[in-house]
Tab-separated table of C-alpha atoms in Angstrom:
chain	number	residue	atom	x	y	z
B	98	MET	CA	104.924	104.234	89.952
B	99	LYS	CA	106.830	102.116	87.147
B	100	ILE	CA	107.143	99.313	89.841
B	101	VAL	CA	103.310	99.323	90.725
B	102	GLU	CA	102.923	99.153	86.749
B	103	GLU	CA	105.143	96.178	86.518
B	104	ILE	CA	103.179	94.433	89.557
B	105	LYS	CA	99.720	94.889	87.905
B	106	LYS	CA	100.609	93.537	84.598
B	107	PRO	CA	99.634	89.896	85.125
B	108	ILE	CA	96.124	91.330	86.183
B	109	GLN	CA	95.889	94.695	84.134
B	110	GLN	CA	92.481	93.535	82.323
B	111	GLU	CA	90.837	92.506	85.710
B	112	MET	CA	92.088	95.731	87.351
B	113	GLU	CA	90.258	97.384	84.455
B	114	PHE	CA	86.878	95.653	84.833
B	115	PHE	CA	87.441	95.900	88.441
B	116	GLU	CA	87.357	100.075	88.270
B	117	GLU	CA	83.771	99.817	86.667
B	118	LYS	CA	82.544	97.034	88.864
B	119	PHE	CA	83.834	99.454	91.528
B	120	LYS	CA	82.018	102.399	90.290
B	121	ASP	CA	78.897	100.610	90.065
B	122	SER	CA	79.117	99.475	93.706
B	123	MET	CA	78.721	102.897	94.976
B	124	ILE	CA	76.018	104.096	92.926
B	125	SER	CA	72.764	105.767	94.944
B	126	LYS	CA	69.579	107.612	94.246
B	127	VAL	CA	70.725	110.562	96.331
B	128	PRO	CA	72.579	112.821	93.845
B	129	LEU	CA	74.731	114.314	96.509
B	130	LEU	CA	76.119	111.065	97.451
B	131	ASN	CA	76.750	110.245	93.587
B	132	ARG	CA	78.896	113.663	93.497
B	133	ILE	CA	80.838	112.634	96.263
B	134	THR	CA	81.702	109.036	95.490
B	135	TYR	CA	82.256	110.420	91.795
B	136	TYR	CA	85.205	112.483	93.706
B	137	ILE	CA	86.449	109.393	95.500
B	138	VAL	CA	86.769	107.514	92.482
B	139	ARG	CA	88.738	110.090	90.723
B	140	ARG	CA	91.424	110.495	93.323
B	141	LYS	CA	91.843	106.666	93.844
B	142	GLY	CA	95.511	105.542	95.164
B	143	LYS	CA	97.444	102.969	94.027
B	144	GLN	CA	94.768	100.297	94.632
B	145	MET	CA	97.158	97.818	96.285
B	146	ARG	CA	94.240	96.071	98.173
B	147	PRO	CA	92.243	94.822	95.054
B	148	MET	CA	95.683	94.072	93.556
B	149	PHE	CA	96.458	91.628	96.404
B	150	VAL	CA	92.838	90.052	96.091
B	151	PHE	CA	93.370	89.397	92.330
B	152	LEU	CA	96.891	88.350	92.446
B	153	VAL	CA	96.251	85.746	95.520
B	154	ALA	CA	93.173	84.463	94.093
B	155	LYS	CA	95.047	83.815	90.494
B	156	MET	CA	98.126	82.301	92.347
B	157	VAL	CA	96.342	79.891	94.333
B	158	SER	CA	93.689	78.648	91.500
B	159	ASP	CA	96.556	78.406	88.738
B	160	GLY	CA	94.961	81.575	86.927
B	161	GLY	CA	91.401	80.906	87.717
B	162	PHE	CA	88.825	83.673	88.178
B	163	ASP	CA	85.139	84.395	88.578
B	164	GLU	CA	82.801	87.376	89.815
B	165	ARG	CA	82.945	86.155	93.329
B	166	THR	CA	86.708	87.678	93.266
B	167	TYR	CA	85.657	90.922	91.689
B	168	ARG	CA	83.040	91.197	94.510
B	169	GLY	CA	85.669	90.606	97.134
B	170	ALA	CA	87.890	93.256	95.942
B	171	SER	CA	84.721	95.619	95.550
B	172	VAL	CA	84.261	94.922	99.343
B	173	VAL	CA	87.682	95.510	100.255
B	174	GLU	CA	87.673	98.451	98.531
B	175	LEU	CA	84.524	99.877	99.541
B	176	ILE	CA	85.256	98.916	103.468
B	177	HIS	CA	89.028	100.771	103.286
B	178	THR	CA	87.321	103.711	101.666
B	179	ALA	CA	85.033	104.254	104.470
B	180	THR	CA	87.827	103.666	106.991
B	181	LEU	CA	90.067	106.615	105.066
B	182	VAL	CA	86.782	108.919	105.273
B	183	HIS	CA	86.315	108.618	109.036
B	184	ASP	CA	89.936	108.366	109.897
B	185	ASP	CA	90.412	111.856	108.290
B	186	ILE	CA	87.640	113.157	110.599
B	187	VAL	CA	89.280	111.311	113.489
B	188	ASP	CA	92.416	112.915	112.641
B	189	ASP	CA	90.842	116.524	111.611
B	190	SER	CA	92.791	116.134	108.247
B	191	ASN	CA	92.170	118.159	105.503
B	192	ARG	CA	94.206	116.230	102.683
B	193	ARG	CA	94.050	112.767	101.708
B	194	ARG	CA	96.726	111.683	98.732
B	195	GLY	CA	97.354	115.130	97.541
B	196	PHE	CA	93.454	115.785	97.317
B	197	PHE	CA	91.102	117.584	99.683
B	198	SER	CA	89.472	115.179	102.142
B	199	ILE	CA	85.884	114.654	102.408
B	200	ASN	CA	85.439	116.163	105.581
B	201	ALA	CA	87.288	119.285	104.107
B	202	LEU	CA	84.929	119.896	101.423
B	203	TRP	CA	81.776	118.631	102.828
B	204	LYS	CA	82.113	118.982	106.691
B	205	ASN	CA	82.207	116.057	109.070
B	206	LYS	CA	78.487	115.325	109.151
B	207	ILE	CA	78.378	114.387	105.329
B	208	ALA	CA	81.798	112.626	105.696
B	209	VAL	CA	80.430	110.331	108.876
B	210	LEU	CA	77.438	109.780	106.793
B	211	VAL	CA	79.214	108.920	103.650
B	212	GLY	CA	82.156	106.506	105.347
B	213	ASP	CA	78.494	104.887	106.773
B	214	TYR	CA	77.139	104.669	103.544
B	215	LEU	CA	80.064	102.987	101.978
B	216	LEU	CA	80.439	100.585	104.971
B	217	SER	CA	76.594	99.232	104.227
B	218	LYS	CA	77.140	99.132	100.640
B	219	GLY	CA	80.278	96.655	101.353
B	220	LEU	CA	78.318	94.706	103.648
B	221	LEU	CA	75.046	94.383	101.724
B	222	LEU	CA	77.403	93.270	98.430
B	223	SER	CA	78.531	90.002	100.399
B	224	ILE	CA	75.072	89.533	101.990
B	225	ASP	CA	73.229	89.954	98.671
B	226	ASN	CA	75.170	87.335	97.016
B	227	GLU	CA	75.684	85.161	100.061
B	228	ASP	CA	79.674	85.523	99.947
B	229	PHE	CA	79.332	85.047	104.019
B	230	ASP	CA	83.048	83.737	104.124
B	231	LEU	CA	84.331	86.760	102.471
B	232	LEU	CA	82.025	89.198	104.768
B	233	LYS	CA	83.340	87.476	107.577
B	234	LEU	CA	86.935	87.904	106.625
B	235	ILE	CA	86.320	91.561	105.927
B	236	SER	CA	84.121	92.237	109.392
B	237	ILE	CA	87.491	90.616	111.351
B	238	ALA	CA	89.783	93.086	109.889
B	239	VAL	CA	86.901	96.057	110.510
B	240	ARG	CA	86.611	95.252	114.236
B	241	GLU	CA	90.668	94.659	114.530
B	242	MET	CA	91.288	98.158	113.261
B	243	SER	CA	88.898	100.021	115.290
B	244	GLU	CA	90.286	98.035	118.102
B	245	GLY	CA	94.040	98.885	117.124
B	246	GLU	CA	93.427	102.704	116.782
B	247	LEU	CA	91.746	102.946	120.634
B	248	LEU	CA	94.806	101.088	121.877
B	249	GLN	CA	96.946	103.292	120.014
B	250	ILE	CA	95.137	105.851	121.626
B	251	GLU	CA	95.224	104.278	125.068
B	252	LYS	CA	98.791	103.974	125.161
B	253	ALA	CA	100.067	107.054	123.578
B	254	ARG	CA	98.504	109.214	126.744
B	255	LYS	CA	101.202	107.138	128.869
B	256	LEU	CA	104.131	106.676	126.636
B	257	ASP	CA	104.385	103.430	128.103
B	258	ILE	CA	104.306	100.938	124.932
B	259	THR	CA	106.366	98.054	124.815
B	260	GLU	CA	107.516	96.309	121.814
B	261	ASP	CA	104.886	93.507	121.981
B	262	VAL	CA	102.165	96.206	122.308
B	263	TYR	CA	103.393	97.938	119.586
B	264	TYR	CA	103.408	94.922	117.067
B	265	GLU	CA	99.995	94.385	118.199
B	266	ILE	CA	98.336	97.941	117.434
B	267	ILE	CA	100.191	97.597	114.059
B	268	ARG	CA	98.681	94.186	113.291
B	269	GLN	CA	95.215	95.469	114.029
B	270	LYS	CA	95.573	98.891	112.597
B	271	THR	CA	97.525	98.354	109.321
B	272	ALA	CA	98.348	94.337	108.713
B	273	THR	CA	94.815	93.030	109.265
B	274	LEU	CA	93.537	94.502	106.341
B	275	ILE	CA	96.056	93.228	104.031
B	276	ALA	CA	95.863	89.952	105.663
B	277	ALA	CA	92.077	90.214	104.925
B	278	CYS	CA	92.622	91.185	101.080
B	279	CYS	CA	94.937	87.910	100.880
B	280	GLY	CA	92.559	85.679	102.727
B	281	ILE	CA	89.381	86.892	100.468
B	282	GLY	CA	91.407	86.772	97.295
B	283	ALA	CA	92.030	82.736	98.493
B	284	ALA	CA	88.543	82.252	99.716
B	285	SER	CA	87.223	83.843	96.543
B	286	VAL	CA	88.270	81.034	94.171
B	287	GLY	CA	87.127	78.171	96.539
B	288	ALA	CA	90.482	77.555	98.346
B	289	ASN	CA	90.784	75.244	101.256
B	290	GLN	CA	90.758	76.761	104.982
B	291	ASP	CA	94.784	75.779	105.305
B	292	THR	CA	95.156	78.217	102.334
B	293	ILE	CA	93.069	80.742	103.464
B	294	GLN	CA	94.843	80.770	106.609
B	295	GLN	CA	98.265	80.789	104.981
B	296	MET	CA	97.372	83.835	102.427
B	297	ARG	CA	96.035	85.685	105.431
B	298	LYS	CA	99.319	85.315	107.463
B	299	PHE	CA	101.035	86.347	104.209
B	300	GLY	CA	99.034	89.502	104.319
B	301	GLN	CA	99.863	89.711	107.999
B	302	TYR	CA	103.594	89.528	107.399
B	303	ILE	CA	103.361	92.086	104.407
B	304	GLY	CA	101.297	94.546	106.397
B	305	MET	CA	103.618	94.580	109.463
B	306	ALA	CA	106.734	95.404	107.069
B	307	PHE	CA	104.255	97.933	105.512
B	308	GLN	CA	103.975	99.709	108.792
B	309	ILE	CA	107.267	99.506	110.211
B	310	LYS	CA	108.843	100.877	106.881
B	311	ASP	CA	106.269	104.067	107.698
B	312	ASP	CA	107.945	104.208	110.799
B	313	LEU	CA	111.122	104.930	109.156
B	314	PHE	CA	109.973	107.668	107.137
B	315	ASP	CA	109.572	109.944	110.198
B	316	TYR	CA	113.378	109.850	110.629
B	317	SER	CA	114.345	110.233	106.689
B	318	GLU	CA	116.128	112.657	105.526
B	319	GLU	CA	114.255	112.355	101.846
B	320	LYS	CA	111.662	114.438	100.706
B	321	ILE	CA	108.647	112.177	101.297
B	322	GLY	CA	104.897	112.705	101.344
B	323	LYS	CA	104.869	113.537	105.091
B	324	PRO	CA	107.497	115.929	106.921
B	325	THR	CA	109.856	114.326	108.882
B	326	GLY	CA	109.380	114.383	112.641
B	327	ILE	CA	105.288	114.485	112.136
B	328	ASP	CA	105.329	111.009	114.407
B	329	ILE	CA	106.938	112.265	117.166
B	330	LYS	CA	104.883	115.881	116.940
B	331	GLU	CA	101.693	113.633	117.342
B	332	GLN	CA	103.042	111.714	119.984
B	333	LYS	CA	103.030	108.447	117.980
B	334	MET	CA	105.437	105.505	119.468
B	335	THR	CA	106.982	104.413	116.530
B	336	LEU	CA	109.685	101.273	116.631
B	337	PRO	CA	112.516	103.399	116.635
B	338	LEU	CA	111.420	105.305	119.185
B	339	ILE	CA	110.226	102.263	121.533
B	340	TYR	CA	113.769	100.556	120.954
B	341	THR	CA	115.542	103.521	122.116
B	342	LEU	CA	113.478	104.230	124.908
B	343	ASN	CA	114.113	100.560	126.267
B	344	ASN	CA	117.853	100.850	125.422
B	345	CYS	CA	118.863	104.046	127.008
B	346	SER	CA	119.686	105.164	130.409
B	347	LYS	CA	117.411	106.754	133.006
B	348	LYS	CA	118.256	109.898	132.458
B	349	GLU	CA	118.029	109.882	128.781
B	350	LYS	CA	114.936	108.186	128.795
B	351	ALA	CA	113.208	110.943	131.141
B	352	TRP	CA	114.883	113.554	128.512
B	353	LEU	CA	112.942	111.639	125.816
B	354	ILE	CA	109.682	111.080	127.369
B	355	ASN	CA	109.596	114.941	128.610
B	356	SER	CA	110.508	115.906	124.983
B	357	ILE	CA	107.811	113.956	123.095
B	358	LYS	CA	105.196	115.030	125.886
B	359	LYS	CA	105.954	118.634	126.386
B	360	HIS	CA	108.240	120.131	123.478
B	361	ASN	CA	107.000	118.008	120.349
B	362	LYS	CA	106.048	121.460	119.100
B	363	ASP	CA	109.406	122.729	119.194
B	364	LYS	CA	111.354	122.016	115.994
B	365	LYS	CA	114.679	122.147	117.249
B	366	ARG	CA	114.002	119.323	120.170
B	367	VAL	CA	112.211	117.070	117.808
B	368	ARG	CA	115.420	117.220	115.397
B	369	GLU	CA	117.597	116.413	118.524
B	370	VAL	CA	115.071	113.189	119.694
B	371	ILE	CA	115.733	111.910	115.871
B	372	THR	CA	119.272	112.379	116.437
B	373	PHE	CA	119.383	110.822	119.654
B	374	VAL	CA	116.860	107.694	117.998
B	375	LYS	CA	119.295	107.328	115.159
B	376	GLN	CA	122.298	107.450	117.111
B	377	SER	CA	121.009	104.852	119.475
B	378	GLY	CA	120.759	102.202	116.770
B	379	GLY	CA	117.069	102.834	116.504
B	380	ILE	CA	116.975	102.896	112.672
B	381	GLU	CA	119.215	99.657	112.329
B	382	TYR	CA	117.268	97.521	114.751
B	383	THR	CA	113.814	98.521	112.626
B	384	ILE	CA	115.074	97.936	109.354
B	385	LYS	CA	116.053	94.461	110.622
B	386	LYS	CA	112.707	93.935	112.032
B	387	MET	CA	110.939	94.738	108.687
B	388	THR	CA	113.362	92.441	106.932
B	389	ASP	CA	112.629	89.733	109.273
B	390	TYR	CA	108.503	90.404	108.296
B	391	LYS	CA	109.642	90.111	104.647
B	392	THR	CA	111.600	86.986	105.038
B	393	LYS	CA	108.470	85.422	106.385
B	394	ALA	CA	106.146	86.489	103.574
B	395	LEU	CA	108.659	85.382	101.156
B	396	ALA	CA	108.904	82.086	102.867
B	397	ILE	CA	105.079	81.435	102.630
B	398	LEU	CA	105.398	82.089	98.521
B	399	ASP	CA	107.934	79.095	98.730
B	400	ASN	CA	104.829	76.611	99.056
B	401	TYR	CA	103.607	77.811	95.605
B	402	GLN	CA	104.473	77.131	91.917
B	403	ASP	CA	106.266	79.851	89.814
B	404	SER	CA	103.864	82.052	87.978
B	405	ASP	CA	103.582	85.539	86.762
B	406	TYR	CA	100.992	86.023	89.849
B	407	LYS	CA	103.820	84.680	92.310
B	408	SER	CA	106.486	87.150	90.629
B	409	SER	CA	104.274	90.054	90.839
B	410	LEU	CA	103.692	89.144	94.747
B	411	ILE	CA	107.353	88.708	95.304
B	412	LYS	CA	107.712	92.224	93.477
B	413	MET	CA	105.104	93.607	95.938
B	414	ILE	CA	106.852	92.625	98.981
B	415	ASP	CA	110.097	94.368	97.592
B	416	TYR	CA	108.382	97.540	96.776
B	417	VAL	CA	106.524	97.725	100.352
B	418	VAL	CA	110.200	97.499	102.067
B	419	GLU	CA	111.772	99.619	99.361
B	420	ARG	CA	109.430	102.249	98.526
B	421	LYS	CA	110.189	105.941	98.938
B	422	ILE	CA	106.525	107.243	99.890
């Protein structure tokens, strides 16, 4: 967490103001809803997405800032939280960041309604303040996240994901929201369209690197937040596996597909798959691809003057690819 505190340093005050504004943005006349949203605020994560909004806004405007940026960060966090609440229902997950999920404590029906409520609060925050440009950026992200999830479900049934389809899935599922954060940060301070699109690209590259790093955790020896081999058990097609499937013999490919489809709950077989992927160069290839996205993100920052905000964004990129969880 020390590195996250370092990244946050130039926007520490803004993040503290944001927490209050975010709490206020969730208030309802329904006591049950207020109990649940209070629980959500208490178990907040690292808040990387609002950090992206603030750091980009400050970098592209030489430190300028106003209420629109706070609203942009609140919209991002409201809609991101709504998608997490709904994801836990879809995944039938009882835990989120070490806490019980909303559906575990209040059941699916209430969790669906809470997700809908947060989504509508995010939309109304933009509409009431006529932040239509910010609303468009976040709405594109929500549409793409849904498409990415559905594309992944469709492809997982056949296990026929090509590398190009994989990149499209992670671009939509993960990278599009970080792209929206960076685009909203730039748009909130009145940046021109070129800068907004450049910042969206920057966020997209970081998001791609972030998801590829997540794929590598499935093959890690270290103790992390999720058990090793969980993606294989869930028949998720990750980059190390896709690379291995595309670069092994027909017989090995048949064994791999059979293992994932029919023996994905067998711990010994899952370990054998992990070993085979490692021996086939799947990990080295994946690290190279992750580093390529990191390099592309850093290249975009070269266009901006040095500042504490730019330095924090560089640290953020390093954190994404070097994190242990």
